[in-house]
Structure formats: structure tokens, C-alpha cells
CSV table of C-alpha atoms in Angstrom, one decimal:
chain,number,residue,atom,x,y,z
A,1,MET,CA,0.7,-37.9,15.3
A,2,ASP,CA,2.0,-35.6,12.6
A,3,GLN,CA,0.0,-35.5,9.3
A,4,GLU,CA,2.0,-35.4,6.1
A,5,ARG,CA,0.8,-34.1,2.8
A,6,THR,CA,2.5,-33.4,-0.5
A,7,TYR,CA,1.6,-30.6,-3.0
A,8,ASP,CA,3.2,-29.0,-6.0
A,9,VAL,CA,3.2,-25.6,-4.3
A,10,VAL,CA,2.8,-24.5,-0.7
A,11,VAL,CA,2.0,-20.8,0.0
A,12,ILE,CA,2.5,-19.4,3.5
A,13,GLY,CA,0.1,-16.5,3.9
A,14,ALA,CA,-3.4,-16.1,2.6
A,15,GLY,CA,-3.6,-12.4,2.2
A,16,PRO,CA,-4.2,-10.9,-1.3
A,17,THR,CA,-0.7,-11.7,-2.4
A,18,GLY,CA,-0.8,-15.4,-1.3
A,19,GLU,CA,-4.3,-15.8,-2.7
A,20,ASN,CA,-3.2,-14.5,-6.1
A,21,LEU,CA,0.0,-16.5,-6.2
A,22,ALA,CA,-1.9,-19.7,-5.3
A,23,ASP,CA,-4.6,-19.0,-7.8
A,24,ARG,CA,-2.1,-18.4,-10.6
A,25,ALA,CA,-0.3,-21.6,-9.7
A,26,ARG,CA,-3.6,-23.5,-9.6
A,27,ALA,CA,-4.5,-22.1,-13.1
A,28,ALA,CA,-1.2,-23.7,-14.3
A,29,GLY,CA,-2.6,-27.1,-13.2
A,30,LEU,CA,-0.6,-27.4,-10.0
A,31,ALA,CA,-1.9,-28.7,-6.6
A,32,VAL,CA,-1.6,-25.9,-4.1
A,33,ALA,CA,-1.9,-25.6,-0.3
A,34,VAL,CA,-2.3,-22.2,1.4
A,35,VAL,CA,-1.4,-21.8,5.0
A,36,GLU,CA,-2.9,-19.0,7.2
A,37,SER,CA,-2.3,-18.2,10.8
A,38,GLU,CA,-4.9,-15.4,11.2
A,39,LEU,CA,-7.7,-14.4,8.8
A,40,VAL,CA,-7.9,-15.4,5.2
A,41,GLY,CA,-7.7,-12.1,3.3
A,42,GLY,CA,-4.8,-10.7,5.3
A,43,GLU,CA,-3.9,-7.2,6.5
A,44,CYS,CA,-5.5,-5.4,3.5
A,45,SER,CA,-9.0,-6.8,4.1
A,46,TYR,CA,-9.2,-6.3,7.9
A,47,TRP,CA,-6.7,-3.8,9.1
A,48,ALA,CA,-5.4,-1.7,6.2
A,49,CYS,CA,-6.8,-0.9,2.7
A,50,MET,CA,-10.5,-1.7,3.0
A,51,PRO,CA,-11.3,-0.5,6.5
A,52,SER,CA,-9.1,2.6,6.2
A,53,LYS,CA,-10.8,3.7,2.9
A,54,ALA,CA,-14.2,2.9,4.4
A,55,LEU,CA,-13.3,5.4,7.2
A,56,LEU,CA,-12.1,8.0,4.7
A,57,ARG,CA,-14.7,7.9,2.0
A,58,PRO,CA,-17.6,9.6,4.0
A,59,HIS,CA,-15.4,12.5,4.8
A,60,THR,CA,-14.3,12.9,1.2
A,61,ALA,CA,-17.9,12.8,0.0
A,62,LEU,CA,-19.0,15.4,2.5
A,63,ALA,CA,-16.0,17.7,1.7
A,64,GLU,CA,-16.7,17.5,-2.0
A,65,ALA,CA,-20.4,18.3,-1.4
A,66,ARG,CA,-19.4,21.4,0.7
A,67,ARG,CA,-17.3,22.8,-2.2
A,68,LEU,CA,-20.5,23.1,-4.4
A,69,PRO,CA,-23.2,25.8,-3.9
A,70,GLY,CA,-26.5,24.2,-3.5
A,71,ALA,CA,-25.0,21.0,-2.2
A,72,ARG,CA,-23.1,22.9,0.5
A,73,GLU,CA,-26.4,24.1,2.1
A,74,ALA,CA,-27.6,20.5,2.3
A,75,ALA,CA,-24.4,19.2,3.8
A,76,GLY,CA,-24.0,21.3,6.8
A,77,GLY,CA,-24.0,18.7,9.5
A,78,ALA,CA,-21.2,16.6,11.0
A,79,LEU,CA,-20.4,13.0,10.1
A,80,ASP,CA,-22.4,10.3,11.9
A,81,ALA,CA,-19.4,8.6,13.5
A,82,ALA,CA,-21.4,5.5,14.5
A,83,ALA,CA,-22.7,5.0,11.0
A,84,VAL,CA,-19.2,5.5,9.5
A,85,LEU,CA,-17.8,2.9,11.9
A,86,ALA,CA,-20.6,0.5,11.2
A,87,ARG,CA,-20.0,0.7,7.5
A,88,ARG,CA,-16.3,0.2,8.1
A,89,ASP,CA,-17.2,-3.0,10.1
A,90,ASP,CA,-19.2,-4.2,7.1
A,91,PHE,CA,-16.2,-3.7,4.7
A,92,ALA,CA,-14.0,-5.5,7.2
A,93,ALA,CA,-16.5,-8.4,7.2
A,94,HIS,CA,-16.7,-7.9,10.9
A,95,TRP,CA,-13.3,-9.5,11.1
A,96,LYS,CA,-14.6,-12.9,10.0
A,97,ASP,CA,-13.1,-14.6,7.0
A,98,ASP,CA,-15.9,-17.1,6.1
A,99,GLY,CA,-16.4,-15.5,2.7
A,100,GLN,CA,-12.6,-15.4,1.9
A,101,ALA,CA,-12.1,-19.0,3.0
A,102,GLU,CA,-14.9,-20.1,0.8
A,103,TRP,CA,-13.3,-18.4,-2.1
A,104,VAL,CA,-10.0,-20.3,-1.5
A,105,ARG,CA,-11.8,-23.6,-1.4
A,106,GLY,CA,-13.9,-22.7,-4.5
A,107,ALA,CA,-10.7,-21.9,-6.4
A,108,GLY,CA,-9.5,-25.5,-5.9
A,109,LEU,CA,-7.0,-24.7,-3.2
A,110,ASP,CA,-6.4,-26.5,0.1
A,111,LEU,CA,-6.6,-24.2,3.1
A,112,VAL,CA,-4.5,-25.2,6.1
A,113,ARG,CA,-5.1,-23.1,9.2
A,114,GLY,CA,-2.2,-22.6,11.6
A,115,HIS,CA,1.2,-21.1,11.9
A,116,GLY,CA,3.5,-22.3,9.1
A,117,ARG,CA,7.3,-22.4,9.4
A,118,LEU,CA,9.9,-23.6,6.9
A,119,ASP,CA,11.3,-26.9,8.0
A,120,GLY,CA,14.2,-27.3,5.5
A,121,PRO,CA,14.1,-27.3,1.7
A,122,ARG,CA,10.6,-27.6,0.2
A,123,ARG,CA,9.0,-28.4,3.6
A,124,VAL,CA,6.6,-26.4,5.8
A,125,ALA,CA,5.6,-27.4,9.3
A,126,VAL,CA,2.2,-26.1,10.4
A,127,GLY,CA,1.2,-25.9,14.0
A,128,THR,CA,-2.6,-26.1,13.9
A,129,PRO,CA,-5.2,-24.5,16.3
A,130,ASP,CA,-6.0,-27.9,17.8
A,131,GLY,CA,-2.4,-28.4,18.8
A,132,SER,CA,-1.5,-31.0,16.1
A,133,ARG,CA,1.2,-30.6,13.4
A,134,VAL,CA,0.9,-30.9,9.6
A,135,LEU,CA,4.0,-31.4,7.5
A,136,LEU,CA,3.6,-30.1,4.0
A,137,THR,CA,6.1,-31.0,1.3
A,138,ALA,CA,6.3,-29.1,-2.0
A,139,ARG,CA,7.4,-30.8,-5.2
A,140,HIS,CA,8.2,-27.5,-6.9
A,141,ALA,CA,8.0,-24.4,-4.8
A,142,VAL,CA,7.3,-22.8,-1.4
A,143,ALA,CA,6.1,-19.1,-1.5
A,144,VAL,CA,6.4,-16.9,1.5
A,145,CYS,CA,3.6,-14.2,1.4
A,146,THR,CA,3.5,-13.3,5.1
A,147,GLY,CA,3.5,-9.6,4.6
A,148,SER,CA,4.7,-7.0,7.1
A,149,ARG,CA,3.7,-5.7,10.6
A,150,ALA,CA,3.9,-2.3,12.2
A,151,ALA,CA,7.4,-1.4,13.4
A,152,LEU,CA,7.6,0.5,16.7
A,153,PRO,CA,10.6,2.5,17.8
A,154,ALA,CA,12.6,1.5,20.9
A,155,LEU,CA,11.3,4.3,23.2
A,156,PRO,CA,11.1,4.2,27.0
A,157,GLY,CA,7.6,3.3,28.2
A,158,LEU,CA,6.3,2.5,24.7
A,159,ALA,CA,5.8,-1.2,25.2
A,160,ALA,CA,3.7,-0.8,28.3
A,161,ALA,CA,1.7,2.2,27.0
A,162,GLY,CA,-0.7,0.3,24.8
A,163,VAL,CA,-0.4,2.7,21.8
A,164,TRP,CA,-2.2,2.2,18.5
A,165,THR,CA,-0.6,0.8,15.4
A,166,SER,CA,-2.3,0.8,12.0
A,167,ARG,CA,-4.4,-2.2,13.2
A,168,GLU,CA,-5.9,-0.3,16.1
A,169,ALA,CA,-6.3,2.8,14.0
A,170,THR,CA,-8.4,1.0,11.4
A,171,SER,CA,-10.5,-1.1,13.8
A,172,ALA,CA,-11.1,1.1,16.8
A,173,LYS,CA,-14.7,1.1,18.1
A,174,GLU,CA,-14.8,4.6,19.5
A,175,VAL,CA,-13.6,8.0,18.5
A,176,PRO,CA,-10.9,9.3,20.8
A,177,GLY,CA,-11.3,12.8,22.1
A,178,ARG,CA,-7.6,13.6,21.5
A,179,LEU,CA,-5.4,11.6,19.1
A,180,ALA,CA,-1.7,12.0,18.7
A,181,VAL,CA,-0.3,10.6,15.4
A,182,VAL,CA,3.4,10.0,15.2
A,183,GLY,CA,4.7,9.8,11.6
A,184,GLY,CA,4.6,11.6,8.3
A,185,GLY,CA,3.9,8.8,5.8
A,186,VAL,CA,0.7,7.4,4.2
A,187,VAL,CA,-0.8,5.7,7.3
A,188,ALA,CA,-0.2,8.8,9.4
A,189,VAL,CA,-1.7,11.1,6.9
A,190,GLU,CA,-4.8,9.0,6.1
A,191,MET,CA,-5.6,8.2,9.8
A,192,ALA,CA,-5.1,11.8,10.8
A,193,THR,CA,-7.6,12.7,8.1
A,194,ALA,CA,-10.1,10.1,9.0
A,195,TRP,CA,-10.2,10.5,12.8
A,196,ARG,CA,-10.2,14.3,12.6
A,197,ALA,CA,-13.3,14.0,10.3
A,198,LEU,CA,-14.9,11.8,12.9
A,199,GLY,CA,-14.4,14.3,15.7
A,200,SER,CA,-11.0,13.7,17.2
A,201,GLU,CA,-8.7,16.6,18.1
A,202,VAL,CA,-5.6,15.4,16.1
A,203,THR,CA,-2.0,16.4,16.5
A,204,LEU,CA,0.4,15.1,13.9
A,205,LEU,CA,4.0,14.8,15.0
A,206,VAL,CA,6.5,14.5,12.1
A,207,ARG,CA,10.2,13.9,12.7
A,208,GLY,CA,11.2,15.2,9.3
A,209,GLY,CA,10.5,18.5,7.6
A,210,GLY,CA,7.3,17.5,5.8
A,211,LEU,CA,4.8,14.9,4.9
A,212,LEU,CA,4.9,12.1,2.3
A,213,PRO,CA,8.7,12.1,1.9
A,214,ARG,CA,8.6,9.5,-0.9
A,215,MET,CA,6.5,11.6,-3.2
A,216,GLU,CA,7.2,14.9,-4.9
A,217,PRO,CA,7.7,17.7,-2.3
A,218,PHE,CA,4.6,19.6,-3.4
A,219,ALA,CA,2.4,16.6,-2.5
A,220,GLY,CA,3.3,16.7,1.1
A,221,GLU,CA,3.0,20.5,1.2
A,222,LEU,CA,-0.6,20.5,-0.3
A,223,VAL,CA,-1.7,17.6,1.9
A,224,ALA,CA,-0.3,19.4,5.0
A,225,GLU,CA,-2.3,22.5,4.1
A,226,GLY,CA,-5.4,20.4,3.7
A,227,LEU,CA,-4.9,18.8,7.1
A,228,THR,CA,-4.3,22.2,8.7
A,229,ALA,CA,-7.5,23.6,7.1
A,230,ALA,CA,-9.4,20.6,8.6
A,231,GLY,CA,-8.2,21.4,12.1
A,232,VAL,CA,-5.2,19.0,12.4
A,233,GLU,CA,-2.2,20.5,14.2
A,234,VAL,CA,0.8,19.5,12.0
A,235,ARG,CA,4.1,19.8,13.8
A,236,THR,CA,7.2,19.0,11.9
A,237,GLY,CA,10.8,18.6,13.0
A,238,VAL,CA,9.8,17.0,16.3
A,239,SER,CA,10.5,13.6,17.7
A,240,VAL,CA,9.1,11.5,20.6
A,241,THR,CA,11.6,10.5,23.2
A,242,ALA,CA,9.5,8.7,25.7
A,243,VAL,CA,5.9,7.5,26.3
A,244,GLY,CA,3.9,7.1,29.5
A,245,ARG,CA,0.5,5.8,30.5
A,246,PRO,CA,-0.1,5.0,34.2
A,247,ALA,CA,-3.2,2.8,33.5
A,248,PRO,CA,-4.9,1.4,30.4
A,249,ALA,CA,-7.8,3.9,30.5
A,250,ALA,CA,-5.6,6.8,31.4
A,251,PRO,CA,-4.4,9.4,28.9
A,252,VAL,CA,-1.0,8.8,27.2
A,253,THR,CA,1.8,11.3,27.6
A,254,LEU,CA,4.4,11.8,24.8
A,255,THR,CA,7.7,13.4,25.8
A,256,LEU,CA,9.1,15.4,23.0
A,257,ASP,CA,12.7,16.2,22.0
A,258,ASP,CA,12.1,20.0,22.4
A,259,GLY,CA,11.4,19.5,26.1
A,260,GLY,CA,7.6,19.6,25.8
A,261,GLU,CA,4.9,17.1,26.3
A,262,LEU,CA,1.8,16.1,24.5
A,263,VAL,CA,-1.1,14.5,26.3
A,264,ALA,CA,-3.7,12.5,24.3
A,265,ASP,CA,-6.4,9.9,24.8
A,266,GLU,CA,-4.7,7.6,22.2
A,267,ALA,CA,-1.5,7.7,20.3
A,268,LEU,CA,-1.0,6.2,16.9
A,269,PHE,CA,2.6,5.3,15.9
A,270,ALA,CA,2.8,5.1,12.1
A,271,THR,CA,6.6,4.7,12.0
A,272,GLY,CA,7.3,2.1,9.4
A,273,ARG,CA,6.9,-1.6,8.7
A,274,ALA,CA,8.9,-4.8,9.5
A,275,PRO,CA,8.8,-8.2,7.7
A,276,ARG,CA,6.8,-11.0,9.3
A,277,THR,CA,9.7,-13.4,9.1
A,278,ASP,CA,10.9,-13.6,12.7
A,279,ASP,CA,9.2,-17.0,13.4
A,280,LEU,CA,9.2,-18.4,9.9
A,281,GLY,CA,11.9,-21.0,10.2
A,282,LEU,CA,14.3,-19.1,7.9
A,283,GLU,CA,17.3,-20.5,9.8
A,284,THR,CA,16.4,-24.0,8.5
A,285,VAL,CA,17.3,-22.8,4.9
A,286,GLY,CA,20.3,-20.7,5.7
A,287,LEU,CA,18.5,-17.3,6.1
A,288,THR,CA,18.3,-14.9,9.1
A,289,PRO,CA,15.0,-14.8,11.0
A,290,GLY,CA,13.5,-11.3,11.0
A,291,ASP,CA,15.1,-10.2,7.8
A,292,TRP,CA,13.4,-9.0,4.6
A,293,LEU,CA,13.6,-11.6,1.9
A,294,THR,CA,15.7,-10.4,-1.0
A,295,VAL,CA,14.4,-11.7,-4.3
A,296,ASP,CA,15.3,-11.4,-8.0
A,297,ASP,CA,12.8,-10.0,-10.5
A,298,SER,CA,11.0,-13.4,-10.7
A,299,CYS,CA,10.5,-13.2,-6.9
A,300,ARG,CA,12.8,-16.1,-6.2
A,301,VAL,CA,14.6,-15.7,-2.9
A,302,ILE,CA,18.3,-15.1,-3.3
A,303,GLY,CA,20.7,-17.1,-1.2
A,304,VAL,CA,18.8,-20.3,-1.1
A,305,ASP,CA,20.0,-23.4,-3.0
A,306,GLY,CA,17.8,-25.0,-5.5
A,307,GLU,CA,15.7,-22.0,-6.6
A,308,TRP,CA,12.5,-23.4,-4.9
A,309,LEU,CA,11.8,-20.6,-2.4
A,310,TYR,CA,9.8,-17.5,-3.5
A,311,ALA,CA,8.7,-14.4,-1.7
A,312,ALA,CA,6.0,-12.0,-2.9
A,313,GLY,CA,4.4,-8.9,-1.3
A,314,ASP,CA,5.6,-6.7,1.5
A,315,VAL,CA,7.9,-9.5,2.8
A,316,ASN,CA,10.4,-8.9,0.0
A,317,HIS,CA,10.5,-5.1,0.6
A,318,ARG,CA,10.3,-4.2,-3.2
A,319,ALA,CA,7.1,-2.2,-3.0
A,320,LEU,CA,5.0,-2.3,0.1
A,321,LEU,CA,1.6,-1.9,-1.5
A,322,THR,CA,-1.2,-4.5,-1.8
A,323,HIS,CA,-1.6,-4.1,-5.6
A,324,GLN,CA,2.2,-4.5,-6.1
A,325,GLY,CA,2.1,-7.7,-4.0
A,326,LYS,CA,-0.7,-9.0,-6.2
A,327,TYR,CA,1.3,-8.1,-9.3
A,328,GLN,CA,4.4,-9.9,-7.9
A,329,ALA,CA,2.1,-12.9,-7.1
A,330,ARG,CA,1.0,-13.1,-10.7
A,331,ILE,CA,4.6,-13.0,-11.9
A,332,ALA,CA,5.8,-15.6,-9.4
A,333,GLY,CA,2.8,-17.9,-10.1
A,334,ALA,CA,3.6,-17.8,-13.8
A,335,VAL,CA,7.3,-18.5,-13.1
A,336,ILE,CA,6.5,-21.5,-10.9
A,337,GLY,CA,3.9,-22.8,-13.4
A,338,ALA,CA,6.4,-22.5,-16.3
A,339,LEU,CA,9.2,-24.2,-14.5
A,340,ALA,CA,7.0,-27.0,-13.3
A,341,GLN,CA,6.0,-27.7,-16.9
A,342,GLY,CA,9.6,-27.6,-18.2
A,343,GLU,CA,9.1,-24.4,-20.1
A,344,PRO,CA,11.8,-21.8,-20.4
A,345,LEU,CA,11.5,-18.4,-18.7
A,346,ASP,CA,11.2,-15.2,-20.6
A,347,PRO,CA,13.7,-12.8,-18.8
A,348,ALA,CA,12.9,-9.7,-20.9
A,349,PRO,CA,11.7,-6.6,-19.1
A,350,TRP,CA,7.9,-6.3,-19.1
A,351,GLY,CA,7.7,-10.0,-20.0
A,352,PRO,CA,5.5,-12.6,-18.1
A,353,HIS,CA,8.2,-13.7,-15.8
A,354,ARG,CA,9.8,-10.4,-14.6
A,355,ALA,CA,8.3,-8.0,-12.1
A,356,THR,CA,9.5,-4.9,-14.0
A,357,ALA,CA,6.8,-2.6,-12.7
A,358,ASP,CA,8.3,-2.8,-9.2
A,359,VAL,CA,11.2,-0.8,-10.5
A,360,GLU,CA,9.6,1.4,-13.3
A,361,ALA,CA,5.9,1.9,-12.6
A,362,VAL,CA,4.7,1.7,-9.0
A,363,PRO,CA,1.4,3.5,-8.6
A,364,GLN,CA,0.1,4.8,-5.3
A,365,VAL,CA,-2.8,6.9,-4.1
A,366,VAL,CA,-2.9,8.7,-0.7
A,367,PHE,CA,-6.6,9.1,0.3
A,368,ALA,CA,-6.2,12.4,2.1
A,369,ASP,CA,-8.1,15.7,1.3
A,370,PRO,CA,-6.6,16.6,-1.2
A,371,GLU,CA,-5.7,13.2,-2.6
A,372,ALA,CA,-2.1,12.6,-3.8
A,373,ALA,CA,-1.4,10.1,-6.6
A,374,SER,CA,1.9,9.2,-8.2
A,375,VAL,CA,3.5,6.6,-10.5
A,376,GLY,CA,7.1,6.0,-11.4
A,377,PRO,CA,10.1,7.9,-9.9
A,378,THR,CA,10.0,11.4,-8.7
A,379,ALA,CA,12.1,13.9,-10.6
A,380,LYS,CA,14.8,13.7,-7.9
A,381,GLU,CA,14.8,9.9,-8.0
A,382,ALA,CA,15.0,9.8,-11.8
A,383,GLU,CA,18.0,12.2,-11.7
A,384,GLU,CA,19.7,10.2,-9.0
A,385,ALA,CA,19.3,7.1,-11.1
A,386,GLY,CA,21.3,8.8,-13.9
A,387,ARG,CA,18.5,10.0,-16.1
A,388,ARG,CA,18.4,13.4,-17.7
A,389,VAL,CA,14.8,14.5,-17.3
A,390,HIS,CA,12.5,17.3,-18.3
A,391,VAL,CA,10.0,18.2,-15.6
A,392,VAL,CA,6.7,19.9,-16.4
A,393,ASP,CA,4.3,21.3,-13.8
A,394,TYR,CA,0.7,22.5,-14.2
A,395,ASP,CA,-1.8,24.1,-11.8
A,396,LEU,CA,-4.7,21.7,-11.7
A,397,ALA,CA,-7.1,24.5,-10.7
A,398,GLN,CA,-6.7,26.0,-14.3
A,399,VAL,CA,-8.4,23.0,-15.9
A,400,ALA,CA,-12.1,23.4,-16.6
A,401,GLY,CA,-13.0,20.1,-15.1
A,402,SER,CA,-11.4,21.1,-11.8
A,403,ALA,CA,-13.4,24.3,-11.6
A,404,LEU,CA,-16.6,22.3,-12.2
A,405,TYR,CA,-15.6,19.7,-9.6
A,406,GLY,CA,-15.6,22.2,-6.8
A,407,ASP,CA,-15.2,25.8,-5.9
A,408,GLY,CA,-11.8,26.8,-4.6
A,409,TYR,CA,-10.2,23.7,-6.2
A,410,ARG,CA,-6.5,23.5,-5.4
A,411,GLY,CA,-4.1,21.0,-7.0
A,412,ARG,CA,-1.0,20.5,-9.0
A,413,ALA,CA,0.3,18.0,-11.6
A,414,ARG,CA,3.8,17.0,-12.6
A,415,MET,CA,5.0,15.1,-15.6
A,416,VAL,CA,8.6,13.6,-15.6
A,417,VAL,CA,9.9,12.9,-19.1
A,418,ASP,CA,13.2,11.1,-20.0
A,419,ALA,CA,15.0,13.7,-22.1
A,420,ASN,CA,16.9,11.1,-24.2
A,421,SER,CA,14.0,8.8,-25.1
A,422,GLU,CA,11.3,11.5,-24.9
A,423,ARG,CA,9.1,9.0,-23.0
A,424,LEU,CA,7.0,9.5,-19.9
A,425,VAL,CA,8.7,8.0,-16.8
A,426,GLY,CA,6.7,9.5,-13.9
A,427,ALA,CA,3.7,11.6,-13.0
A,428,THR,CA,2.2,13.0,-9.8
A,429,PHE,CA,-1.2,14.6,-9.2
A,430,VAL,CA,-2.5,16.3,-6.1
A,431,GLY,CA,-6.0,17.5,-5.7
A,432,PRO,CA,-9.6,16.4,-5.0
A,433,GLY,CA,-10.5,13.3,-7.0
A,434,VAL,CA,-7.1,12.8,-8.7
A,435,GLY,CA,-6.9,9.2,-7.6
A,436,GLU,CA,-9.0,8.2,-10.6
A,437,LEU,CA,-6.5,10.0,-12.9
A,438,LEU,CA,-3.6,7.8,-11.9
A,439,HIS,CA,-4.2,4.7,-14.0
A,440,SER,CA,-3.9,6.6,-17.3
A,441,ALA,CA,-0.5,7.7,-16.1
A,442,THR,CA,0.4,4.2,-15.0
A,443,VAL,CA,-0.6,2.8,-18.4
A,444,ALA,CA,1.6,5.4,-20.2
A,445,VAL,CA,4.6,4.8,-18.0
A,446,ALA,CA,4.3,1.0,-18.2
A,447,ALA,CA,3.9,1.2,-22.0
A,448,GLN,CA,6.9,3.5,-22.2
A,449,THR,CA,4.8,5.9,-24.3
A,450,PRO,CA,6.6,8.6,-26.2
A,451,VAL,CA,5.3,12.1,-25.6
A,452,SER,CA,4.6,12.4,-29.3
A,453,ARG,CA,2.1,9.6,-29.1
A,454,LEU,CA,0.4,11.1,-26.0
A,455,TRP,CA,-0.7,14.0,-28.2
A,456,HIS,CA,-3.1,11.6,-29.9
A,457,ALA,CA,-4.7,10.5,-26.6
A,458,VAL,CA,-7.4,13.2,-26.6
A,459,PRO,CA,-8.8,13.9,-23.1
A,460,SER,CA,-12.6,14.4,-22.8
A,461,TYR,CA,-13.8,17.9,-22.1
A,462,PRO,CA,-14.6,19.1,-19.5
A,463,THR,CA,-12.9,16.6,-17.2
A,464,ILE,CA,-9.9,17.0,-14.8
A,465,SER,CA,-8.1,14.6,-17.2
A,466,GLU,CA,-7.7,17.5,-19.6
A,467,VAL,CA,-4.6,18.3,-17.5
A,468,TRP,CA,-2.8,15.8,-19.8
A,469,LEU,CA,-3.3,18.2,-22.7
A,470,ARG,CA,-2.1,21.1,-20.6
A,471,LEU,CA,1.0,19.2,-19.5
A,472,LEU,CA,1.8,18.4,-23.1
A,473,GLU,CA,1.4,22.0,-24.1
A,474,ALA,CA,3.7,23.1,-21.3
A,475,TYR,CA,6.2,20.5,-22.4
A,476,ARG,CA,6.1,21.7,-26.0
A,477,ASP,CA,6.5,25.3,-24.9
A,478,ARG,CA,9.2,24.8,-22.3
């Protein structure tokens, strides 16, 4: 017999986005149920952010030590792959969600395990692991926070070849002797970096002309140089046309569009993401299964009557980053709470009910060697959006803090300024350790800080952040 329960809000998906949205709605005094079909904590905790960075950090630490005389002599050995993988397992909680599930319950939320599907307006039907069904009705809102999955190209032989996606790349138990990585984006770059450091012979196959195409061009160029120096073979302008693997334990063969072949022990396809909406019951509310969910700036789904359906995180395709999903969740939770209490929404940009940062101030760090970090639009994107901009570049190696950070430091910084308002709209940094520089830029972009005010934000000497002063000087002297 079906169980029926009623809540103020039902959240489908208990990853970081779903957890944050549910917590925000609960803080507004609403009764909330969270539905999860896999592990509470989602992709980020078990197959993305946390395990990938745990794989990368030992390599970064060793590389930094080797740039310093005195430390270099003490850091001559190779990484202990078994120890790195064991630490990765710890950060992925050994793929058990007991701690995350306890947090959900401790936050006053009801956890419903099983596969949730929309069942008409404000209703979610959950197929539970024991074969029963739970029908959840929401008084105010249903929020879809199901995220995204790896998207694989339609290539002959691919489905039967057992290739890696981002999940296998972050959870593999052994280091492959030869690894082919297909793609030029963040996942491809980070996993090529990590597995090369652990001992794999890595070949990176990039269809386009360079890496990290959504960042400033120099970011991909410097990261490609770093990968090449580490022993990764980076091949651009090449596409895979077919995949073959005669047996599960056999090598995989990639047929290339130049007529050649590449043989590897494993092949990672990092070729994009697709929304997890194909089995979500979208057809019961007039939407198309498998589509991204288009939302307004309050994260309400467009095209559904009644304004009760929300979508936050990857599934809405605004900014496929964990931190942006959590940001959207906070906005959506505040909107749901305000409407439930009969309060008017504040539609102003940068207000509590509008996800403005998704458009104006999205930060991202690529944890390669060197790191690449950016916020806001690139210079090209800003110009294509109709802005007249001033672009200022600076060689990061010329900053005293960079020279102290490590011998042979190489890097670059760019500041993009709106020429009409004289405000910072974007920034990019590439170099060892620059990820920790990014939040200062993010604050400045989100605050729409005039360049004239940045002169009064004095960077500490001798730190890499002194690049801010050098950028401002270059802007003044342009």
C-alpha cells in the first residue's frame, strides 16, 4: 500500500544543492522532505570535487616543494600512489553516506530514500529500495536538485568498451599504465594532471585548438605547457571516431579522425554533462524528459503553471559548479520561504531573491599545475555582451611574492574593467597557488567595485596578491 505524506517543501536530490535549499527552507520554518536515490552528499562528495582534489593535492604539494632549493633535495621521490588513493577514499567517506544522512536528520529534515519522480503538480512519487511507494505532496514548492551526469558521444563501440567517465576517474582503485583522456575542459585537465602524477602515461586528446576554452586563452596555453612539462602528451585538433575493446581486461583502442589509433589501458571521456531529468516525471507537468530545466533568476522553472516548481544546481544549466548550485539553493530557499509567509519578493539585482552572481560573478578554479582561476566574463565575452572594456595583463612572475613562492615561477594575471563605469567586471589568474587569490576578485566583481576604490585595498607585501597593485598601476599607465 502506498504511503502518503504532506510537507511544505519537497526537494528531489540530496547533493550539496539539495541540502542547502532544504536547510534554507527549514530555517524559514517550513517542513521539508529530501528525496535521494543514491548517496546523500551527491556527486561532489563522492565522484567530483572532494575525491578529485584529494587526488590532486599531493602532486601540487610535491611540485611546490621541488621549486624550492633545500626542499627540492628532500622531495626527490615519487608519490606513493597507494597512500594517495587511501586518502582519497577517506575524503569520499569510502562511498558511505552515514555522516551526511545524519546531518540531514540533525537539520530537522526528513530523508526519503528512493527514486523520486514528479507525479503532477506539487506531487512526488518515490519508489523506495524495499519496493514500496511513497507519495509526497508539497503545500508550497517542489525543488529539483538532481544535478547532471557525464555525457558520452555517440561513437561506434563506445557503449560496449567500458570507458571511464568522471565517476570512474575519481574512484578508480588502481593506477592504469596508459590512460587516454578525451576532452579539453576542467575534468580532462585535472584528471590528466592527477593520474600522470600517480604514474600513468597520459595522452590528452583535444578536439579543439586548446584547453579550457571557457577561460581566457592564455589560461589554456599555460596549463598545456604545464601538462607537457609533466610528461602528458597533449594532442589538439584531433577527434575520436570509434572505440574498441575486445574484453573487459583488454586494452582499449581509440580510432582517430587522422587515420591513426591510440591504444591505452583505460580511456576517460570528459566530453560534457547532461541533466539528470530523463526519468523525473517531467511529462506529468508539461515538460520534456531529458531536458535542462530553464529557470528565472529566482530559480523557478519556466513553463509550469502555478510557480511551484524550482530547479537549482547543474540541472538548470546556469553554472555547472557546486558552489553556484549552493548559491542558487540559498536564493531559491529564501524565495520559497518568503512566498510561503506571504512576503513580497525583492526583484532587485544582488538582492536576496535573485541569483545575480550566475550572470555577473561566477568564480572557478582549475586545480592543475599551474592553477587557473577566474571570475566574471572573459574579455571576449564582455565585448560580445556589448560592453566596452579595458583589459590589463601582468606577468605574475614579476611579483615579489611569486619569486618567493618558488623558483622559475610562471604565471599571468588579467583584469577586465568596464570602460564606462570604471568598475572591475572580470579577472583571471594562472600560476601556482593562485586559487587562493580568487575570492578577492570575486568580492570586487560582486560588489561592483570602482577601480578608484581598489587603490585603497592595499595588498600585503611580499605576497602574490600584490599583483592587484601591479594591475592597477598598469591600468593607470595604459
